[in-house]
JSON list of C-alpha atoms in Angstrom, two decimals:
[
{"chain": "A", "resi": 1, "resn": "MET", "atom": "CA", "xyz": [131.90, 62.79, 92.11]},
{"chain": "A", "resi": 2, "resn": "LEU", "atom": "CA", "xyz": [134.07, 65.37, 93.84]},
{"chain": "A", "resi": 3, "resn": "LEU", "atom": "CA", "xyz": [135.92, 68.17, 92.05]},
{"chain": "A", "resi": 4, "resn": "SER", "atom": "CA", "xyz": [139.08, 66.97, 93.78]},
{"chain": "A", "resi": 5, "resn": "ASP", "atom": "CA", "xyz": [138.67, 63.64, 91.96]},
{"chain": "A", "resi": 6, "resn": "LEU", "atom": "CA", "xyz": [138.06, 65.36, 88.62]},
{"chain": "A", "resi": 7, "resn": "VAL", "atom": "CA", "xyz": [140.81, 67.95, 88.55]},
{"chain": "A", "resi": 8, "resn": "THR", "atom": "CA", "xyz": [144.31, 67.30, 89.80]},
{"chain": "A", "resi": 9, "resn": "PRO", "atom": "CA", "xyz": [147.11, 69.87, 89.55]},
{"chain": "A", "resi": 10, "resn": "ASP", "atom": "CA", "xyz": [148.41, 68.20, 86.37]},
{"chain": "A", "resi": 11, "resn": "ARG", "atom": "CA", "xyz": [145.07, 69.02, 84.72]},
{"chain": "A", "resi": 12, "resn": "ILE", "atom": "CA", "xyz": [145.17, 72.72, 85.54]},
{"chain": "A", "resi": 13, "resn": "ALA", "atom": "CA", "xyz": [146.92, 75.40, 83.48]},
{"chain": "A", "resi": 14, "resn": "CYS", "atom": "CA", "xyz": [147.33, 79.07, 84.19]},
{"chain": "A", "resi": 15, "resn": "ALA", "atom": "CA", "xyz": [148.02, 82.00, 81.84]},
{"chain": "A", "resi": 16, "resn": "VAL", "atom": "CA", "xyz": [147.38, 79.90, 78.74]},
{"chain": "A", "resi": 17, "resn": "ASN", "atom": "CA", "xyz": [147.92, 81.77, 75.49]},
{"chain": "A", "resi": 18, "resn": "ALA", "atom": "CA", "xyz": [145.04, 80.89, 73.18]},
{"chain": "A", "resi": 19, "resn": "GLN", "atom": "CA", "xyz": [143.84, 83.29, 70.53]},
{"chain": "A", "resi": 20, "resn": "SER", "atom": "CA", "xyz": [140.57, 81.53, 69.73]},
{"chain": "A", "resi": 21, "resn": "LYS", "atom": "CA", "xyz": [137.93, 79.18, 71.06]},
{"chain": "A", "resi": 22, "resn": "LYS", "atom": "CA", "xyz": [139.31, 76.38, 68.90]},
{"chain": "A", "resi": 23, "resn": "ARG", "atom": "CA", "xyz": [142.84, 76.88, 70.20]},
{"chain": "A", "resi": 24, "resn": "ALA", "atom": "CA", "xyz": [141.58, 76.95, 73.82]},
{"chain": "A", "resi": 25, "resn": "LEU", "atom": "CA", "xyz": [139.83, 73.61, 73.22]},
{"chain": "A", "resi": 26, "resn": "GLU", "atom": "CA", "xyz": [143.02, 72.20, 71.66]},
{"chain": "A", "resi": 27, "resn": "GLN", "atom": "CA", "xyz": [145.04, 73.32, 74.69]},
{"chain": "A", "resi": 28, "resn": "ILE", "atom": "CA", "xyz": [142.67, 71.78, 77.21]},
{"chain": "A", "resi": 29, "resn": "SER", "atom": "CA", "xyz": [142.54, 68.58, 75.12]},
{"chain": "A", "resi": 30, "resn": "GLU", "atom": "CA", "xyz": [146.33, 68.32, 75.26]},
{"chain": "A", "resi": 31, "resn": "ILE", "atom": "CA", "xyz": [146.33, 68.81, 79.04]},
{"chain": "A", "resi": 32, "resn": "ILE", "atom": "CA", "xyz": [143.84, 65.98, 79.51]},
{"chain": "A", "resi": 33, "resn": "SER", "atom": "CA", "xyz": [145.66, 63.57, 77.19]},
{"chain": "A", "resi": 34, "resn": "LYS", "atom": "CA", "xyz": [149.01, 64.19, 78.93]},
{"chain": "A", "resi": 35, "resn": "SER", "atom": "CA", "xyz": [147.52, 63.06, 82.23]},
{"chain": "A", "resi": 36, "resn": "GLU", "atom": "CA", "xyz": [145.50, 60.14, 80.83]},
{"chain": "A", "resi": 37, "resn": "ASP", "atom": "CA", "xyz": [147.52, 57.57, 78.88]},
{"chain": "A", "resi": 38, "resn": "THR", "atom": "CA", "xyz": [144.48, 55.94, 77.29]},
{"chain": "A", "resi": 39, "resn": "ILE", "atom": "CA", "xyz": [142.91, 59.17, 76.02]},
{"chain": "A", "resi": 40, "resn": "SER", "atom": "CA", "xyz": [144.21, 60.93, 72.91]},
{"chain": "A", "resi": 41, "resn": "SER", "atom": "CA", "xyz": [144.11, 64.70, 72.61]},
{"chain": "A", "resi": 42, "resn": "ASN", "atom": "CA", "xyz": [142.41, 64.29, 69.22]},
{"chain": "A", "resi": 43, "resn": "ASP", "atom": "CA", "xyz": [139.60, 62.20, 70.76]},
{"chain": "A", "resi": 44, "resn": "VAL", "atom": "CA", "xyz": [139.09, 64.82, 73.47]},
{"chain": "A", "resi": 45, "resn": "PHE", "atom": "CA", "xyz": [139.17, 67.69, 70.99]},
{"chain": "A", "resi": 46, "resn": "GLU", "atom": "CA", "xyz": [136.72, 66.00, 68.61]},
{"chain": "A", "resi": 47, "resn": "SER", "atom": "CA", "xyz": [134.33, 65.23, 71.48]},
{"chain": "A", "resi": 48, "resn": "LEU", "atom": "CA", "xyz": [134.42, 68.82, 72.76]},
{"chain": "A", "resi": 49, "resn": "LEU", "atom": "CA", "xyz": [134.06, 70.25, 69.26]},
{"chain": "A", "resi": 50, "resn": "ALA", "atom": "CA", "xyz": [131.10, 67.97, 68.48]},
{"chain": "A", "resi": 51, "resn": "ARG", "atom": "CA", "xyz": [129.33, 69.25, 71.59]},
{"chain": "A", "resi": 52, "resn": "GLU", "atom": "CA", "xyz": [130.09, 72.88, 70.67]},
{"chain": "A", "resi": 53, "resn": "ARG", "atom": "CA", "xyz": [128.44, 72.31, 67.28]},
{"chain": "A", "resi": 54, "resn": "LEU", "atom": "CA", "xyz": [125.21, 71.37, 69.10]},
{"chain": "A", "resi": 55, "resn": "GLY", "atom": "CA", "xyz": [125.29, 74.61, 71.07]},
{"chain": "A", "resi": 56, "resn": "GLY", "atom": "CA", "xyz": [127.90, 76.75, 72.73]},
{"chain": "A", "resi": 57, "resn": "THR", "atom": "CA", "xyz": [129.06, 75.95, 76.24]},
{"chain": "A", "resi": 58, "resn": "GLY", "atom": "CA", "xyz": [129.90, 79.54, 77.19]},
{"chain": "A", "resi": 59, "resn": "VAL", "atom": "CA", "xyz": [127.78, 80.00, 80.31]},
{"chain": "A", "resi": 60, "resn": "GLY", "atom": "CA", "xyz": [128.42, 83.71, 80.83]},
{"chain": "A", "resi": 61, "resn": "TYR", "atom": "CA", "xyz": [130.63, 85.86, 83.03]},
{"chain": "A", "resi": 62, "resn": "GLY", "atom": "CA", "xyz": [133.72, 84.84, 81.04]},
{"chain": "A", "resi": 63, "resn": "VAL", "atom": "CA", "xyz": [133.22, 81.13, 81.80]},
{"chain": "A", "resi": 64, "resn": "ALA", "atom": "CA", "xyz": [132.82, 78.11, 79.52]},
{"chain": "A", "resi": 65, "resn": "ILE", "atom": "CA", "xyz": [132.19, 74.51, 80.49]},
{"chain": "A", "resi": 66, "resn": "PRO", "atom": "CA", "xyz": [133.02, 72.50, 77.38]},
{"chain": "A", "resi": 67, "resn": "HIS", "atom": "CA", "xyz": [131.99, 68.89, 77.82]},
{"chain": "A", "resi": 68, "resn": "GLY", "atom": "CA", "xyz": [131.67, 65.70, 75.88]},
{"chain": "A", "resi": 69, "resn": "ARG", "atom": "CA", "xyz": [131.61, 61.92, 75.88]},
{"chain": "A", "resi": 70, "resn": "LEU", "atom": "CA", "xyz": [134.50, 59.54, 75.26]},
{"chain": "A", "resi": 71, "resn": "LYS", "atom": "CA", "xyz": [134.32, 55.95, 74.03]},
{"chain": "A", "resi": 72, "resn": "SER", "atom": "CA", "xyz": [137.95, 55.45, 75.07]},
{"chain": "A", "resi": 73, "resn": "SER", "atom": "CA", "xyz": [137.44, 56.18, 78.77]},
{"chain": "A", "resi": 74, "resn": "ASP", "atom": "CA", "xyz": [135.75, 54.32, 81.59]},
{"chain": "A", "resi": 75, "resn": "HIS", "atom": "CA", "xyz": [135.91, 57.24, 84.03]},
{"chain": "A", "resi": 76, "resn": "THR", "atom": "CA", "xyz": [135.11, 60.94, 84.20]},
{"chain": "A", "resi": 77, "resn": "VAL", "atom": "CA", "xyz": [137.93, 63.43, 83.70]},
{"chain": "A", "resi": 78, "resn": "GLY", "atom": "CA", "xyz": [138.05, 67.19, 84.17]},
{"chain": "A", "resi": 79, "resn": "ALA", "atom": "CA", "xyz": [140.54, 69.95, 83.44]},
{"chain": "A", "resi": 80, "resn": "PHE", "atom": "CA", "xyz": [140.68, 73.68, 84.08]},
{"chain": "A", "resi": 81, "resn": "ILE", "atom": "CA", "xyz": [142.51, 76.41, 82.20]},
{"chain": "A", "resi": 82, "resn": "LYS", "atom": "CA", "xyz": [142.76, 80.12, 82.79]},
{"chain": "A", "resi": 83, "resn": "LEU", "atom": "CA", "xyz": [143.55, 82.07, 79.64]},
{"chain": "A", "resi": 84, "resn": "GLN", "atom": "CA", "xyz": [145.89, 85.06, 79.50]},
{"chain": "A", "resi": 85, "resn": "ASN", "atom": "CA", "xyz": [143.23, 86.93, 77.55]},
{"chain": "A", "resi": 86, "resn": "GLY", "atom": "CA", "xyz": [139.59, 86.20, 76.95]},
{"chain": "A", "resi": 87, "resn": "VAL", "atom": "CA", "xyz": [138.52, 84.74, 73.60]},
{"chain": "A", "resi": 88, "resn": "ASP", "atom": "CA", "xyz": [135.29, 85.02, 71.63]},
{"chain": "A", "resi": 89, "resn": "TYR", "atom": "CA", "xyz": [133.36, 81.91, 72.65]},
{"chain": "A", "resi": 90, "resn": "ASP", "atom": "CA", "xyz": [129.87, 82.63, 71.33]},
{"chain": "A", "resi": 91, "resn": "ALA", "atom": "CA", "xyz": [128.63, 82.93, 74.91]},
{"chain": "A", "resi": 92, "resn": "ALA", "atom": "CA", "xyz": [125.04, 84.03, 75.48]},
{"chain": "A", "resi": 93, "resn": "ASP", "atom": "CA", "xyz": [126.21, 87.23, 77.19]},
{"chain": "A", "resi": 94, "resn": "ARG", "atom": "CA", "xyz": [128.76, 87.87, 74.39]},
{"chain": "A", "resi": 95, "resn": "GLN", "atom": "CA", "xyz": [131.55, 88.28, 76.94]},
{"chain": "A", "resi": 96, "resn": "PRO", "atom": "CA", "xyz": [135.01, 86.90, 76.11]},
{"chain": "A", "resi": 97, "resn": "VAL", "atom": "CA", "xyz": [135.80, 83.66, 77.94]},
{"chain": "A", "resi": 98, "resn": "ASP", "atom": "CA", "xyz": [138.96, 83.32, 80.03]},
{"chain": "A", "resi": 99, "resn": "LEU", "atom": "CA", "xyz": [137.97, 80.50, 82.43]},
{"chain": "A", "resi": 100, "resn": "LEU", "atom": "CA", "xyz": [137.32, 77.03, 80.99]},
{"chain": "A", "resi": 101, "resn": "PHE", "atom": "CA", "xyz": [136.46, 73.85, 82.83]},
{"chain": "A", "resi": 102, "resn": "ALA", "atom": "CA", "xyz": [136.34, 70.83, 80.51]},
{"chain": "A", "resi": 103, "resn": "LEU", "atom": "CA", "xyz": [134.45, 67.70, 81.46]},
{"chain": "A", "resi": 104, "resn": "LEU", "atom": "CA", "xyz": [134.71, 64.35, 79.68]},
{"chain": "A", "resi": 105, "resn": "VAL", "atom": "CA", "xyz": [132.52, 61.43, 80.68]},
{"chain": "A", "resi": 106, "resn": "PRO", "atom": "CA", "xyz": [132.29, 57.82, 79.48]},
{"chain": "A", "resi": 107, "resn": "GLU", "atom": "CA", "xyz": [130.02, 57.40, 76.48]},
{"chain": "A", "resi": 108, "resn": "ASN", "atom": "CA", "xyz": [127.05, 55.96, 78.40]},
{"chain": "A", "resi": 109, "resn": "SER", "atom": "CA", "xyz": [127.26, 58.19, 81.47]},
{"chain": "A", "resi": 110, "resn": "THR", "atom": "CA", "xyz": [124.21, 60.42, 81.93]},
{"chain": "A", "resi": 111, "resn": "GLU", "atom": "CA", "xyz": [123.15, 61.09, 85.51]},
{"chain": "A", "resi": 112, "resn": "GLU", "atom": "CA", "xyz": [126.69, 61.69, 86.80]},
{"chain": "A", "resi": 113, "resn": "HIS", "atom": "CA", "xyz": [127.37, 63.97, 83.83]},
{"chain": "A", "resi": 114, "resn": "LEU", "atom": "CA", "xyz": [124.35, 66.13, 84.64]},
{"chain": "A", "resi": 115, "resn": "GLU", "atom": "CA", "xyz": [125.16, 66.23, 88.37]},
{"chain": "A", "resi": 116, "resn": "ILE", "atom": "CA", "xyz": [128.70, 67.43, 87.68]},
{"chain": "A", "resi": 117, "resn": "LEU", "atom": "CA", "xyz": [127.48, 70.07, 85.23]},
{"chain": "A", "resi": 118, "resn": "ALA", "atom": "CA", "xyz": [125.06, 71.34, 87.90]},
{"chain": "A", "resi": 119, "resn": "THR", "atom": "CA", "xyz": [127.92, 71.54, 90.42]},
{"chain": "A", "resi": 120, "resn": "LEU", "atom": "CA", "xyz": [130.08, 73.43, 87.93]},
{"chain": "A", "resi": 121, "resn": "ALA", "atom": "CA", "xyz": [127.25, 75.84, 87.15]},
{"chain": "A", "resi": 122, "resn": "LYS", "atom": "CA", "xyz": [126.91, 76.55, 90.88]},
{"chain": "A", "resi": 123, "resn": "LEU", "atom": "CA", "xyz": [130.67, 76.94, 91.27]},
{"chain": "A", "resi": 124, "resn": "PHE", "atom": "CA", "xyz": [131.03, 79.44, 88.45]},
{"chain": "A", "resi": 125, "resn": "SER", "atom": "CA", "xyz": [127.89, 81.40, 89.34]},
{"chain": "A", "resi": 126, "resn": "ASP", "atom": "CA", "xyz": [129.78, 82.65, 92.41]},
{"chain": "A", "resi": 127, "resn": "GLU", "atom": "CA", "xyz": [131.21, 86.06, 91.45]},
{"chain": "A", "resi": 128, "resn": "SER", "atom": "CA", "xyz": [133.68, 86.07, 94.33]},
{"chain": "A", "resi": 129, "resn": "PHE", "atom": "CA", "xyz": [135.01, 82.67, 93.31]},
{"chain": "A", "resi": 130, "resn": "ARG", "atom": "CA", "xyz": [135.44, 83.77, 89.68]},
{"chain": "A", "resi": 131, "resn": "THR", "atom": "CA", "xyz": [137.37, 86.81, 90.86]},
{"chain": "A", "resi": 132, "resn": "GLN", "atom": "CA", "xyz": [139.63, 84.66, 93.05]},
{"chain": "A", "resi": 133, "resn": "LEU", "atom": "CA", "xyz": [140.34, 82.35, 90.10]},
{"chain": "A", "resi": 134, "resn": "ARG", "atom": "CA", "xyz": [141.21, 85.30, 87.89]},
{"chain": "A", "resi": 135, "resn": "ASP", "atom": "CA", "xyz": [143.51, 86.69, 90.58]},
{"chain": "A", "resi": 136, "resn": "ALA", "atom": "CA", "xyz": [145.27, 83.35, 91.13]},
{"chain": "A", "resi": 137, "resn": "ASP", "atom": "CA", "xyz": [148.69, 83.37, 89.51]},
{"chain": "A", "resi": 138, "resn": "ASN", "atom": "CA", "xyz": [149.68, 79.71, 89.73]},
{"chain": "A", "resi": 139, "resn": "ILE", "atom": "CA", "xyz": [148.34, 76.18, 89.43]},
{"chain": "A", "resi": 140, "resn": "ASP", "atom": "CA", "xyz": [148.63, 75.40, 93.14]},
{"chain": "A", "resi": 141, "resn": "LYS", "atom": "CA", "xyz": [146.53, 78.43, 94.08]},
{"chain": "A", "resi": 142, "resn": "ILE", "atom": "CA", "xyz": [143.84, 77.49, 91.55]},
{"chain": "A", "resi": 143, "resn": "HIS", "atom": "CA", "xyz": [143.78, 73.91, 92.83]},
{"chain": "A", "resi": 144, "resn": "GLN", "atom": "CA", "xyz": [143.56, 75.17, 96.41]},
{"chain": "A", "resi": 145, "resn": "LEU", "atom": "CA", "xyz": [140.62, 77.43, 95.51]},
{"chain": "A", "resi": 146, "resn": "LEU", "atom": "CA", "xyz": [138.76, 74.49, 93.95]},
{"chain": "A", "resi": 147, "resn": "LEU", "atom": "CA", "xyz": [139.35, 72.35, 97.05]},
{"chain": "A", "resi": 148, "resn": "GLU", "atom": "CA", "xyz": [138.27, 75.14, 99.40]},
{"chain": "A", "resi": 149, "resn": "TRP", "atom": "CA", "xyz": [135.07, 75.75, 97.43]},
{"chain": "A", "resi": 150, "resn": "GLU", "atom": "CA", "xyz": [134.30, 72.04, 97.48]},
{"chain": "A", "resi": 151, "resn": "ALA", "atom": "CA", "xyz": [134.91, 71.83, 101.25]},
{"chain": "A", "resi": 152, "resn": "SER", "atom": "CA", "xyz": [132.53, 74.76, 101.83]},
{"chain": "A", "resi": 153, "resn": "GLN", "atom": "CA", "xyz": [129.61, 72.99, 100.15]}
]
């Protein structure tokens, strides 16, 4: 699955004010539910929180990839938010997280889920790309950066 299929401009937010990991997850849950009529923000939040309880999804360098499974969806959905300020996310490198890419997959999806996580890990391991995301000041620029990265692969 392509990033361009996962994240549309209506599932991107810039300069989000969240003071905690929990609030960041609530914000990204709301963004997803607004764009998906059949998915409630509470279902998204509970799925992401359940996964966080198993082990943190802060991957380092100020990035987190919260992910979970949804019974109420038959397709994969992604969302991206850039926080105004980094929050404590229990990341392995102990750095505050300001870039979050959430991924929600249908309950019985496995291979696709792992493939997308691998793509996201590759995407966010690129220091130049992370810098460009942090410098982007609007949704359209962030979306454009995601599309350009995808086209370069």
